[in-house]
Amino acid sequence: MVDFDSLNVAINGAFGEPLSYQPAAGGQPFTVQGVFTDAYKRSFDNGEGGIGWTTTAPSVGVRAADFSSPPVKNDSLTRLSNGQVYILFDKHADGIGWLNIILKAVA
């Protein structure tokens, strides 16, 4: 059997960065390691000979085991490398212990 949590730990160790996580319900913020992906635009063929654009939101991948309670909408996350604050917009579990959290930047 594959130990996916060990794989998730290795991914975080290689590509992760420290983030400050603040639950919307209150309590103390805590530091969590996560793999951050900035928002980006990607071109696509629109099927009529033209090019369209799609935009992705910033996101962060984290280990579900690093949270005492599951992350919820409107929790906040601060990227410690640059101080940018984000609000949790949505999350998707991959079924093997990793969460992809979709973020919205706070101005």
XYZ file of N, CA and C in Angstrom, residues 1-102:
306
model
N 0.843 -1.180 0.000
C 0.000 0.000 0.000
C 0.893 1.249 0.000
N 0.470 2.257 -0.716
C 1.234 3.498 -0.829
C 0.948 4.399 0.368
N 1.999 4.940 0.959
C 1.864 5.886 2.068
C 1.788 7.296 1.477
N 0.577 7.718 1.107
C 0.405 9.009 0.451
C 0.756 10.176 1.358
N 0.561 10.030 2.670
C 0.893 11.141 3.555
C 2.391 11.428 3.532
N 3.215 10.390 3.464
C 4.663 10.613 3.356
C 5.002 11.341 2.060
N 4.288 11.022 1.000
C 4.477 11.722 -0.270
C 4.072 13.191 -0.133
N 2.943 13.445 0.530
C 2.491 14.825 0.739
C 3.489 15.618 1.579
N 4.074 14.979 2.586
C 5.100 15.631 3.412
C 6.308 15.991 2.549
N 6.719 15.076 1.678
C 7.868 15.330 0.803
C 7.584 16.470 -0.176
N 6.380 16.512 -0.724
C 6.003 17.601 -1.636
C 6.081 18.936 -0.914
N 5.525 18.993 0.290
C 5.578 20.231 1.076
C 7.012 20.619 1.411
N 7.838 19.640 1.727
C 9.230 19.927 2.050
C 10.005 20.484 0.870
N 9.702 19.988 -0.318
C 10.422 20.419 -1.517
C 9.884 21.718 -2.103
N 8.562 21.898 -2.088
C 7.959 23.015 -2.809
C 7.147 23.968 -1.936
N 6.927 23.603 -0.683
C 6.060 24.403 0.179
C 6.739 25.636 0.744
N 5.912 26.516 1.281
C 6.382 27.717 1.961
C 5.494 27.936 3.185
N 5.999 28.643 4.202
C 5.188 28.872 5.396
C 4.083 29.894 5.130
N 2.897 29.587 5.646
C 1.721 30.432 5.499
C 1.062 30.576 6.864
N 0.522 31.741 7.143
C -0.222 31.943 8.384
C -1.699 31.730 8.084
N -2.333 30.827 8.831
C -3.733 30.472 8.588
C -4.586 30.952 9.750
N -5.647 31.704 9.444
C -6.550 32.237 10.468
C -7.963 31.735 10.196
N -8.497 30.861 11.061
C -9.880 30.423 10.886
C -10.852 31.598 11.026
N -11.875 31.632 10.176
C -12.880 32.696 10.224
C -13.655 32.662 11.536
N -13.765 31.488 12.145
C -14.511 31.346 13.393
C -13.775 31.942 14.586
N -12.534 32.354 14.386
C -11.738 32.923 15.475
C -10.679 31.950 15.946
N -10.072 32.297 17.055
C -8.974 31.486 17.561
C -7.650 32.032 17.090
N -6.595 31.374 17.504
C -5.248 31.818 17.167
C -4.872 31.395 15.748
N -4.221 32.289 15.005
C -3.687 31.860 13.710
C -2.563 30.850 13.935
N -2.314 30.019 12.963
C -1.230 29.049 13.061
C -0.500 28.987 11.726
N 0.728 28.511 11.782
C 1.535 28.393 10.571
C 1.338 27.013 9.968
N 1.133 27.002 8.672
C 0.971 25.762 7.918
C 1.865 25.865 6.679
N 2.386 24.747 6.248
C 3.216 24.697 5.045
C 2.316 24.403 3.857
N 2.514 25.111 2.741
C 1.691 24.867 1.566
C 2.410 25.213 0.277
N 1.952 24.600 -0.803
C 2.506 24.842 -2.134
C 1.607 25.863 -2.819
N 2.125 27.077 -2.992
C 1.346 28.201 -3.502
C 1.459 28.293 -5.016
N 0.333 28.572 -5.669
C 0.307 28.813 -7.112
C -0.359 30.158 -7.356
N 0.373 31.080 -7.993
C -0.193 32.386 -8.326
C -1.264 32.242 -9.400
N -2.162 33.231 -9.464
C -3.152 33.279 -10.536
C -2.421 33.469 -11.865
N -2.992 32.949 -12.915
C -2.385 33.127 -14.238
C -3.465 33.083 -15.309
N -3.123 33.573 -16.498
C -4.017 33.510 -17.650
C -3.462 32.492 -18.635
N -4.365 31.737 -19.251
C -3.963 30.723 -20.219
C -4.787 30.916 -21.494
N -4.137 30.837 -22.618
C -4.858 30.980 -23.889
C -5.441 29.636 -24.317
N -6.497 29.707 -25.132
C -7.070 28.493 -25.697
C -7.642 28.817 -27.073
N -7.726 27.822 -27.919
C -8.322 27.963 -29.245
C -9.830 27.949 -29.059
N -10.496 29.016 -29.508
C -11.937 29.096 -29.273
C -12.761 28.305 -30.287
N -12.104 27.579 -31.206
C -12.815 26.744 -32.163
C -13.287 27.482 -33.401
N -13.093 28.782 -33.448
C -13.510 29.591 -34.593
C -12.323 30.329 -35.199
N -11.128 29.813 -34.992
C -9.934 30.426 -35.534
C -9.362 31.540 -34.686
N -9.957 31.787 -33.546
C -9.473 32.836 -32.650
C -8.908 32.251 -31.374
N -8.398 33.132 -30.569
C -7.840 32.722 -29.284
C -8.627 33.392 -28.172
N -8.956 32.615 -27.165
C -9.612 33.141 -25.975
C -8.677 33.019 -24.790
N -9.101 33.568 -23.686
C -8.296 33.523 -22.463
C -9.132 32.998 -21.317
N -8.508 32.211 -20.495
C -9.133 31.766 -19.259
C -8.213 32.168 -18.109
N -8.795 32.528 -17.014
C -8.023 32.981 -15.862
C -8.218 32.004 -14.711
N -7.151 31.719 -14.012
C -7.255 30.878 -12.828
C -7.069 31.736 -11.587
N -7.611 31.295 -10.493
C -7.454 31.981 -9.212
C -6.183 31.483 -8.535
N -5.615 32.279 -7.635
C -4.494 31.759 -6.855
C -4.980 30.577 -6.009
N -4.077 29.669 -5.723
C -4.451 28.509 -4.914
C -3.250 28.049 -4.104
N -3.538 27.228 -3.114
C -2.474 26.649 -2.305
C -2.841 25.194 -2.014
N -1.855 24.318 -2.133
C -2.038 22.917 -1.786
C -1.479 22.663 -0.397
N -2.256 21.996 0.438
C -1.857 21.737 1.828
C -2.218 20.309 2.212
N -1.560 19.812 3.266
C -1.916 18.510 3.831
C -3.150 18.677 4.710
N -4.152 17.869 4.502
C -5.348 17.909 5.340
C -4.994 17.623 6.796
N -3.988 16.784 7.031
C -3.586 16.410 8.390
C -3.006 17.578 9.183
N -2.644 18.675 8.508
C -2.088 19.837 9.206
C -3.154 20.720 9.839
N -4.430 20.354 9.685
C -5.531 21.153 10.218
C -6.290 20.357 11.271
N -6.528 20.982 12.437
C -7.297 20.299 13.485
C -8.778 20.252 13.132
N -9.251 21.202 12.344
C -10.606 21.171 11.789
C -10.498 21.603 10.328
N -11.368 21.096 9.482
C -11.236 21.373 8.048
C -11.319 22.867 7.732
N -10.525 23.342 6.786
C -10.631 24.734 6.350
C -12.027 25.002 5.784
N -12.535 26.212 6.020
C -13.865 26.580 5.527
C -13.815 27.931 4.821
N -14.838 28.187 4.031
C -14.949 29.442 3.290
C -14.807 30.624 4.242
N -14.085 31.637 3.787
C -13.809 32.889 4.505
C -12.715 32.787 5.561
N -12.106 31.614 5.744
C -10.868 31.579 6.525
C -9.869 32.459 5.778
N -8.871 32.980 6.483
C -7.871 33.796 5.789
C -6.501 33.143 5.877
N -5.686 33.480 4.906
C -4.355 32.920 4.787
C -3.425 34.056 4.380
N -2.297 34.169 5.063
C -1.303 35.185 4.722
C -0.049 34.492 4.226
N 0.401 34.917 3.078
C 1.645 34.394 2.511
C 2.790 35.128 3.196
N 3.555 34.430 4.027
C 4.580 35.068 4.847
C 5.727 35.633 4.019
N 5.943 35.129 2.814
C 7.043 35.620 1.981
C 6.819 37.040 1.476
N 5.535 37.452 1.353
C 5.273 38.801 0.845
C 4.165 39.551 1.586
N 3.539 38.929 2.579
C 2.509 39.586 3.373
C 1.144 39.666 2.718
N 0.978 39.105 1.516
C -0.313 39.156 0.822
C -1.331 38.296 1.571
N -2.525 38.862 1.774
C -3.600 38.172 2.485
C -4.623 37.666 1.467
N -5.116 36.466 1.710
C -6.112 35.839 0.853
C -7.258 35.325 1.717
N -8.423 35.190 1.107
C -9.592 34.583 1.740
C -9.867 33.261 1.031
N -10.171 32.232 1.809
C -10.514 30.938 1.231
C -11.857 31.051 0.517
N -11.868 30.722 -0.758
C -13.082 30.779 -1.570
C -13.704 29.395 -1.741
N -12.868 28.390 -1.944
C -13.351 27.029 -2.175
C -12.218 26.058 -1.860
N -12.545 24.798 -1.679
C -11.503 23.790 -1.458
C -11.916 22.484 -2.110
N -10.900 21.726 -2.509
C -11.126 20.438 -3.159
C -10.152 19.428 -2.566
N -10.694 18.360 -2.007
C -9.858 17.277 -1.480
C -9.544 16.307 -2.613
N -8.329 15.763 -2.607
C -7.966 14.813 -3.660
C -8.204 13.360 -3.255
N -8.651 13.128 -2.033
C -8.943 11.773 -1.582
C -7.763 11.036 -0.982
N -6.571 11.632 -1.027
C -5.384 10.978 -0.461
C -4.644 11.909 0.495
N -5.401 12.840 1.112
C -4.816 13.663 2.164
C -4.327 15.033 1.755
N -4.568 15.438 0.528
C -4.124 16.745 0.045
C -5.351 17.595 -0.262
N -5.303 18.867 0.111
C -6.379 19.811 -0.190
C -5.861 20.882 -1.133
N -6.628 21.187 -2.155
C -6.336 22.321 -3.017
C -7.306 23.425 -2.615
N -6.774 24.511 -2.073
C -7.593 25.615 -1.581
C -7.553 26.745 -2.606
N -8.731 27.127 -3.096
C -8.869 28.223 -4.053
C -9.017 29.512 -3.250
